Amino acid sequence: MKAARFHAREDLRIEDIPEPELRPGAVKIAVAWCGICGTDLHEFLEGPIFTPPPGHPHALSHEEAPVTLGHEFSGTVEEVGEGVTGFSVGDSVVVEPYFVCDECGPCRAGNYNLCTRLGFIGLAGGGGGLSEKIVVDSRWVHPVGDIPLDEAALIEPLAVAYHAVGRSDVKAGDVAVVGGAGPIGLLTAAVLKGLGVTTVVTELSAARKEKATSSGVADHVLDPSAVDVKARVLELTGGAGADAAFECAGVNAVLDTMLDVVKPAGVVVNVSIWGRPATVDMQKIVLKEIDLRGTIAYRGDHAAAIKLVQEGKVDLKPFITGRIALDDLVDKGFDTLIHHNDTAVKIIVHP
């Protein structure tokens, strides 16, 4: 079968590899669509980061580069392994793409997204969604019912957003600011909106500002180069400030702004993965008793994220801005997102 294999930095090849074999406790999935994630781009440009380099296999997958990429994917069940119940051939599914040890302290406490040996399918090994077929342990497979499979490829990043929103403790009727309208920022706003939260999105890019507006996920879109974001948020909240803010850009100026816009005792959730250390004005945190919280991936969030889509509270269609074939992955996918990222939100690949 065809698969996109990461060998080394800027060395990604479409290769023919053996189709994976079914094993007990697992299901074989024919991949329908796979999204290109910012993590994939970082791996391509700067890696290996999450992929195990040659000679250093991952502790749980026991694989090393080259590995098949792709962790945001949907597909249909093709075969069901021995001992698996609850799935039938032809079911539409998505995958929670994890390797966890089930032995460390976080795993035993139920916080498997904080596993000390954590790995991601499609980065640490285990196959990936940028291939024709994949075999995954059934514990990580989630049915999506009648959600179209192209939209279902966005369930994984939606689960990231859902988990981040859960870290903020916001509730219906609150006001939240989302800093950055990239894919995760837009999906974070979508979850907030779906839960009845008033959303304010800050963004510089004209194309991303337009997407935040046209998709309906933002009640207000603010351009930091044109308006005083803090003053405008205070105006929108009657002088109180936002209940929560989400840093979704990995940019220090955005983090600073999120600390400015939350009310005293508000919550700032850092969602983005940073390429370099950030500086934090601790005085802002101290004087307003701000909670600055981290969030990583998801933990039991897929079912709730799927339900939001099925109930019509989140519409994923507006965020798919490109559909390409696997053979065009680098030229029409990675190149576009690296060099023209303001023109695309989510490009999905059909293997």
CSV table of C-alpha atoms in Angstrom, one decimal:
chain,number,residue,atom,x,y,z
A,1,MET,CA,0.0,0.0,0.0
A,2,LYS,CA,1.0,3.6,-0.4
A,3,ALA,CA,2.2,5.5,2.7
A,4,ALA,CA,3.8,8.9,3.5
A,5,ARG,CA,7.0,8.0,5.3
A,6,PHE,CA,9.1,10.5,7.4
A,7,HIS,CA,12.8,9.6,7.1
A,8,ALA,CA,14.5,12.8,8.3
A,9,ARG,CA,14.2,16.5,8.3
A,10,GLU,CA,12.6,17.6,5.0
A,11,ASP,CA,12.7,14.0,3.8
A,12,LEU,CA,9.2,12.8,3.4
A,13,ARG,CA,8.6,10.1,0.8
A,14,ILE,CA,5.5,8.4,-0.7
A,15,GLU,CA,6.5,4.7,-0.6
A,16,ASP,CA,5.0,1.3,-1.1
A,17,ILE,CA,5.0,-0.6,2.2
A,18,PRO,CA,3.4,-3.9,3.3
A,19,GLU,CA,-0.3,-3.6,4.4
A,20,PRO,CA,-0.6,-4.0,8.2
A,21,GLU,CA,-1.9,-7.4,9.5
A,22,LEU,CA,-4.9,-7.6,11.8
A,23,ARG,CA,-4.2,-8.7,15.4
A,24,PRO,CA,-6.4,-9.8,18.3
A,25,GLY,CA,-8.1,-6.9,20.1
A,26,ALA,CA,-7.7,-4.5,17.1
A,27,VAL,CA,-9.5,-3.4,14.0
A,28,LYS,CA,-8.3,-2.8,10.5
A,29,ILE,CA,-9.4,0.6,9.0
A,30,ALA,CA,-9.4,1.7,5.4
A,31,VAL,CA,-8.4,5.3,5.7
A,32,ALA,CA,-10.8,7.8,4.0
A,33,TRP,CA,-9.3,11.2,4.9
A,34,CYS,CA,-6.3,12.4,7.0
A,35,GLY,CA,-5.7,16.0,8.0
A,36,ILE,CA,-2.3,17.7,7.9
A,37,CYS,CA,-1.5,18.9,11.4
A,38,GLY,CA,0.9,21.7,12.4
A,39,THR,CA,2.8,19.0,14.3
A,40,ASP,CA,3.4,17.2,11.0
A,41,LEU,CA,4.8,20.4,9.6
A,42,HIS,CA,7.1,20.9,12.5
A,43,GLU,CA,8.3,17.3,12.1
A,44,PHE,CA,9.0,17.9,8.5
A,45,LEU,CA,10.8,21.2,9.0
A,46,GLU,CA,12.6,20.6,12.3
A,47,GLY,CA,12.4,16.9,13.1
A,48,PRO,CA,12.8,14.4,14.4
A,49,ILE,CA,10.8,15.8,17.3
A,50,PHE,CA,8.1,13.3,18.1
A,51,THR,CA,9.3,10.7,15.7
A,52,PRO,CA,11.9,8.4,17.1
A,53,PRO,CA,15.3,8.9,15.3
A,54,PRO,CA,17.1,5.9,13.8
A,55,GLY,CA,18.8,3.9,16.6
A,56,HIS,CA,16.4,5.2,19.2
A,57,PRO,CA,13.1,3.3,19.0
A,58,HIS,CA,10.1,4.5,20.9
A,59,ALA,CA,9.6,2.8,24.2
A,60,LEU,CA,6.0,1.6,23.4
A,61,SER,CA,5.9,1.3,19.6
A,62,HIS,CA,9.4,-0.1,19.4
A,63,GLU,CA,9.7,1.7,16.0
A,64,GLU,CA,12.2,4.2,14.7
A,65,ALA,CA,12.4,6.4,11.6
A,66,PRO,CA,11.2,5.9,8.9
A,67,VAL,CA,7.6,6.0,10.2
A,68,THR,CA,4.3,6.7,8.6
A,69,LEU,CA,2.8,10.1,9.4
A,70,GLY,CA,-0.8,11.2,10.0
A,71,HIS,CA,-2.8,11.3,13.2
A,72,GLU,CA,-6.0,13.2,12.3
A,73,PHE,CA,-7.9,10.6,10.3
A,74,SER,CA,-11.2,8.9,9.6
A,75,GLY,CA,-12.1,5.7,7.8
A,76,THR,CA,-14.2,2.6,7.7
A,77,VAL,CA,-13.8,-0.6,9.5
A,78,GLU,CA,-12.5,-3.3,7.1
A,79,GLU,CA,-11.8,-6.2,9.5
A,80,VAL,CA,-12.5,-6.8,13.2
A,81,GLY,CA,-10.0,-8.7,15.2
A,82,GLU,CA,-10.5,-11.6,17.6
A,83,GLY,CA,-12.1,-10.5,20.9
A,84,VAL,CA,-13.3,-7.1,19.6
A,85,THR,CA,-17.0,-6.2,20.2
A,86,GLY,CA,-19.0,-3.2,19.3
A,87,PHE,CA,-17.7,-2.7,15.8
A,88,SER,CA,-18.8,-4.1,12.4
A,89,VAL,CA,-17.3,-4.0,9.0
A,90,GLY,CA,-18.3,-0.8,7.3
A,91,ASP,CA,-18.6,1.3,10.4
A,92,SER,CA,-17.4,4.9,10.0
A,93,VAL,CA,-14.8,5.6,12.7
A,94,VAL,CA,-12.0,7.9,13.9
A,95,VAL,CA,-9.0,7.1,16.0
A,96,GLU,CA,-7.7,8.5,19.3
A,97,PRO,CA,-4.0,8.1,18.2
A,98,TYR,CA,-2.2,7.1,21.4
A,99,PHE,CA,0.4,4.8,22.7
A,100,VAL,CA,0.3,4.8,26.6
A,101,CYS,CA,1.9,2.5,29.1
A,102,ASP,CA,-1.0,2.0,31.5
A,103,GLU,CA,1.6,1.6,34.3
A,104,CYS,CA,3.0,5.1,35.2
A,105,GLY,CA,1.4,7.4,37.9
A,106,PRO,CA,-0.5,9.5,35.4
A,107,CYS,CA,-1.9,6.5,33.6
A,108,ARG,CA,-3.0,4.8,36.8
A,109,ALA,CA,-4.7,8.1,37.9
A,110,GLY,CA,-6.6,8.1,34.6
A,111,ASN,CA,-4.6,10.9,33.1
A,112,TYR,CA,-3.3,8.9,30.2
A,113,ASN,CA,-2.6,11.9,28.0
A,114,LEU,CA,0.2,12.7,30.6
A,115,CYS,CA,1.7,9.2,30.3
A,116,THR,CA,5.5,9.4,30.9
A,117,ARG,CA,6.1,7.3,27.8
A,118,LEU,CA,3.4,8.8,25.7
A,119,GLY,CA,3.5,8.4,21.9
A,120,PHE,CA,1.2,9.3,19.1
A,121,ILE,CA,0.2,6.9,16.3
A,122,GLY,CA,1.3,8.6,13.1
A,123,LEU,CA,4.4,10.1,14.8
A,124,ALA,CA,5.9,7.5,17.1
A,125,GLY,CA,5.0,4.6,14.9
A,126,GLY,CA,2.0,2.3,14.7
A,127,GLY,CA,1.2,3.2,11.1
A,128,GLY,CA,-0.5,6.5,10.3
A,129,GLY,CA,-3.4,8.1,8.6
A,130,LEU,CA,-1.3,9.1,5.6
A,131,SER,CA,-1.6,5.6,4.3
A,132,GLU,CA,-4.3,3.4,2.8
A,133,LYS,CA,-4.8,1.1,5.8
A,134,ILE,CA,-4.1,1.0,9.5
A,135,VAL,CA,-4.6,-1.5,12.3
A,136,VAL,CA,-5.4,0.1,15.7
A,137,ASP,CA,-6.3,-1.4,19.1
A,138,SER,CA,-10.1,-1.1,19.5
A,139,ARG,CA,-9.8,0.9,22.7
A,140,TRP,CA,-8.7,3.9,20.6
A,141,VAL,CA,-11.4,3.6,17.9
A,142,HIS,CA,-14.5,5.8,18.1
A,143,PRO,CA,-17.7,5.4,15.9
A,144,VAL,CA,-18.9,8.6,14.3
A,145,GLY,CA,-22.2,7.4,12.9
A,146,ASP,CA,-23.4,9.5,10.0
A,147,ILE,CA,-20.9,12.3,10.2
A,148,PRO,CA,-19.3,12.6,6.7
A,149,LEU,CA,-15.9,11.0,6.7
A,150,ASP,CA,-14.2,14.2,5.3
A,151,GLU,CA,-15.5,16.2,8.3
A,152,ALA,CA,-14.8,13.3,10.7
A,153,ALA,CA,-11.1,13.8,9.9
A,154,LEU,CA,-11.3,17.0,12.0
A,155,ILE,CA,-12.6,15.2,15.1
A,156,GLU,CA,-9.1,14.7,16.4
A,157,PRO,CA,-8.2,18.4,16.5
A,158,LEU,CA,-11.8,19.2,17.7
A,159,ALA,CA,-11.1,16.9,20.7
A,160,VAL,CA,-7.9,18.9,21.3
A,161,ALA,CA,-10.1,22.0,21.4
A,162,TYR,CA,-12.7,20.3,23.6
A,163,HIS,CA,-10.1,19.3,26.1
A,164,ALA,CA,-8.6,22.8,26.2
A,165,VAL,CA,-12.0,24.3,26.8
A,166,GLY,CA,-12.6,21.9,29.6
A,167,ARG,CA,-9.4,23.0,31.2
A,168,SER,CA,-10.9,26.6,31.5
A,169,ASP,CA,-14.0,25.8,33.5
A,170,VAL,CA,-16.1,28.2,31.3
A,171,LYS,CA,-19.8,27.8,31.2
A,172,ALA,CA,-22.7,29.0,29.1
A,173,GLY,CA,-23.1,32.7,29.3
A,174,ASP,CA,-19.4,33.4,29.9
A,175,VAL,CA,-17.1,35.4,27.6
A,176,ALA,CA,-13.9,33.9,26.3
A,177,VAL,CA,-11.1,35.4,24.1
A,178,VAL,CA,-9.3,33.1,21.6
A,179,GLY,CA,-5.9,34.4,20.6
A,180,GLY,CA,-5.1,33.2,17.0
A,181,ALA,CA,-7.5,31.9,14.3
A,182,GLY,CA,-5.4,29.0,13.0
A,183,PRO,CA,-7.1,25.6,12.9
A,184,ILE,CA,-6.9,25.0,16.7
A,185,GLY,CA,-8.0,28.5,17.5
A,186,LEU,CA,-11.0,28.3,15.2
A,187,LEU,CA,-12.0,24.9,16.6
A,188,THR,CA,-11.6,26.2,20.1
A,189,ALA,CA,-13.9,29.0,19.3
A,190,ALA,CA,-16.3,26.5,17.7
A,191,VAL,CA,-16.4,24.4,20.9
A,192,LEU,CA,-16.9,27.5,23.0
A,193,LYS,CA,-19.7,28.8,20.8
A,194,GLY,CA,-21.3,25.3,20.8
A,195,LEU,CA,-21.4,25.4,24.6
A,196,GLY,CA,-23.1,28.8,24.7
A,197,VAL,CA,-20.0,30.9,25.4
A,198,THR,CA,-19.6,34.4,23.8
A,199,THR,CA,-16.4,34.3,21.7
A,200,VAL,CA,-14.0,37.0,20.9
A,201,VAL,CA,-11.2,36.0,18.4
A,202,THR,CA,-8.0,38.0,17.9
A,203,GLU,CA,-6.2,37.6,14.6
A,204,LEU,CA,-4.0,39.6,12.1
A,205,SER,CA,-4.4,37.5,8.9
A,206,ALA,CA,-7.2,38.8,6.7
A,207,ALA,CA,-8.1,35.3,5.5
A,208,ARG,CA,-8.3,33.9,9.0
A,209,LYS,CA,-10.3,36.8,10.2
A,210,GLU,CA,-12.8,36.2,7.4
A,211,LYS,CA,-13.0,32.5,8.3
A,212,ALA,CA,-13.6,33.3,12.0
A,213,THR,CA,-16.5,35.5,10.9
A,214,SER,CA,-18.0,33.4,8.0
A,215,SER,CA,-17.9,30.1,9.9
A,216,GLY,CA,-19.9,31.7,12.7
A,217,VAL,CA,-17.6,30.7,15.5
A,218,ALA,CA,-16.7,34.3,16.5
A,219,ASP,CA,-19.1,36.8,17.9
A,220,HIS,CA,-16.4,39.4,17.6
A,221,VAL,CA,-13.2,39.4,15.6
A,222,LEU,CA,-10.5,41.9,16.7
A,223,ASP,CA,-7.3,42.8,14.7
A,224,PRO,CA,-4.6,43.7,17.3
A,225,SER,CA,-3.0,45.9,14.7
A,226,ALA,CA,-6.1,48.0,14.3
A,227,VAL,CA,-7.8,48.1,17.8
A,228,ASP,CA,-6.8,48.1,21.4
A,229,VAL,CA,-7.8,44.5,22.3
A,230,LYS,CA,-7.8,45.0,26.0
A,231,ALA,CA,-9.9,48.1,25.8
A,232,ARG,CA,-12.4,46.5,23.4
A,233,VAL,CA,-12.8,43.4,25.6
A,234,LEU,CA,-13.4,45.6,28.6
A,235,GLU,CA,-16.0,47.4,26.6
A,236,LEU,CA,-17.7,44.2,25.5
A,237,THR,CA,-17.8,42.9,29.1
A,238,GLY,CA,-19.0,46.1,30.9
A,239,GLY,CA,-15.5,46.7,32.3
A,240,ALA,CA,-15.2,43.2,33.9
A,241,GLY,CA,-12.9,41.4,31.5
A,242,ALA,CA,-13.2,38.0,29.9
A,243,ASP,CA,-13.9,34.9,32.0
A,244,ALA,CA,-11.2,32.9,30.2
A,245,ALA,CA,-8.7,33.3,27.3
A,246,PHE,CA,-7.0,30.8,25.1
A,247,GLU,CA,-3.5,31.3,23.7
A,248,CYS,CA,-3.6,29.4,20.3
A,249,ALA,CA,-0.8,31.1,18.4
A,250,GLY,CA,2.5,30.3,20.2
A,251,VAL,CA,3.4,34.0,20.0
A,252,ASN,CA,4.5,35.9,23.0
A,253,ALA,CA,2.5,39.1,22.2
A,254,VAL,CA,-0.6,36.9,22.1
A,255,LEU,CA,0.1,35.4,25.5
A,256,ASP,CA,0.7,38.9,26.9
A,257,THR,CA,-2.7,40.0,25.5
A,258,MET,CA,-4.5,37.0,26.9
A,259,LEU,CA,-3.2,37.9,30.4
A,260,ASP,CA,-4.5,41.5,29.9
A,261,VAL,CA,-8.0,40.6,28.7
A,262,VAL,CA,-9.1,38.2,31.5
A,263,LYS,CA,-10.9,39.4,34.6
A,264,PRO,CA,-9.3,39.2,38.0
A,265,ALA,CA,-9.3,35.5,39.0
A,266,GLY,CA,-9.8,34.6,35.3
A,267,VAL,CA,-8.2,31.6,33.6
A,268,VAL,CA,-5.7,31.6,30.7
A,269,VAL,CA,-5.2,28.3,28.9
A,270,ASN,CA,-2.1,27.8,26.8
A,271,VAL,CA,-3.2,25.6,23.9
A,272,SER,CA,-0.3,26.1,21.4
A,273,ILE,CA,2.9,24.1,21.2
A,274,TRP,CA,5.8,26.6,21.5
A,275,GLY,CA,8.9,26.4,19.3
A,276,ARG,CA,10.9,28.4,21.8
A,277,PRO,CA,10.7,29.5,25.5
A,278,ALA,CA,8.1,32.2,26.2
A,279,THR,CA,8.4,35.1,28.6
A,280,VAL,CA,5.6,35.6,31.1
A,281,ASP,CA,4.9,38.9,33.0
A,282,MET,CA,4.4,37.3,36.4
A,283,GLN,CA,3.2,40.6,37.9
A,284,LYS,CA,0.0,40.3,35.7
A,285,ILE,CA,-0.6,36.8,37.1
A,286,VAL,CA,0.1,37.9,40.7
A,287,LEU,CA,-1.9,41.1,40.8
A,288,LYS,CA,-5.0,39.6,39.2
A,289,GLU,CA,-4.7,36.1,40.6
A,290,ILE,CA,-4.8,34.6,37.1
A,291,ASP,CA,-4.7,30.8,36.7
A,292,LEU,CA,-2.4,30.0,33.7
A,293,ARG,CA,-3.0,26.4,32.7
A,294,GLY,CA,-1.5,24.1,30.2
A,295,THR,CA,-3.4,21.6,28.1
A,296,ILE,CA,-2.2,18.7,26.0
A,297,ALA,CA,-4.1,16.6,23.5
A,298,TYR,CA,-7.2,14.9,25.0
A,299,ARG,CA,-8.4,12.5,27.6
A,300,GLY,CA,-11.8,10.9,27.2
A,301,ASP,CA,-12.9,13.8,25.0
A,302,HIS,CA,-13.6,12.2,21.7
A,303,ALA,CA,-17.1,11.0,22.4
A,304,ALA,CA,-18.2,14.5,23.6
A,305,ALA,CA,-16.6,16.1,20.6
A,306,ILE,CA,-18.4,13.7,18.3
A,307,LYS,CA,-21.7,14.5,20.0
A,308,LEU,CA,-21.2,18.2,19.5
A,309,VAL,CA,-21.0,17.6,15.8
A,310,GLN,CA,-23.9,15.1,15.7
A,311,GLU,CA,-26.1,17.6,17.6
A,312,GLY,CA,-25.3,20.4,15.1
A,313,LYS,CA,-23.6,22.5,17.7
A,314,VAL,CA,-20.3,22.4,15.8
A,315,ASP,CA,-20.1,22.6,12.0
A,316,LEU,CA,-16.8,21.3,10.7
A,317,LYS,CA,-17.4,21.9,7.0
A,318,PRO,CA,-16.2,25.5,6.9
A,319,PHE,CA,-12.7,24.5,8.1
A,320,ILE,CA,-11.9,22.2,5.3
A,321,THR,CA,-10.2,24.4,2.7
A,322,GLY,CA,-8.4,21.8,0.6
A,323,ARG,CA,-8.7,18.2,-0.5
A,324,ILE,CA,-5.7,16.5,-2.1
A,325,ALA,CA,-4.4,13.0,-3.1
A,326,LEU,CA,-1.5,11.4,-1.2
A,327,ASP,CA,0.9,11.8,-4.1
A,328,ASP,CA,0.4,15.6,-3.8
A,329,LEU,CA,1.1,15.7,-0.1
A,330,VAL,CA,4.3,17.7,-0.2
A,331,ASP,CA,3.7,20.0,-3.2
A,332,LYS,CA,0.0,20.8,-2.6
A,333,GLY,CA,-0.2,20.2,1.1
A,334,PHE,CA,2.9,20.8,3.1
A,335,ASP,CA,4.2,23.6,0.8
A,336,THR,CA,0.9,25.4,1.0
A,337,LEU,CA,0.7,25.3,4.7
A,338,ILE,CA,4.3,26.2,5.2
A,339,HIS,CA,4.6,29.1,2.7
A,340,HIS,CA,0.9,30.2,2.3
A,341,ASN,CA,-0.6,29.3,5.6
A,342,ASP,CA,-2.9,32.3,5.7
A,343,THR,CA,-4.7,30.9,2.6
A,344,ALA,CA,-5.7,27.5,4.2
A,345,VAL,CA,-7.2,26.3,7.4
A,346,LYS,CA,-7.2,22.5,7.1
A,347,ILE,CA,-6.0,20.5,4.1
A,348,ILE,CA,-7.2,16.9,4.1
A,349,VAL,CA,-5.6,14.0,2.2
A,350,HIS,CA,-7.3,11.1,0.6
A,351,PRO,CA,-4.9,8.1,0.5
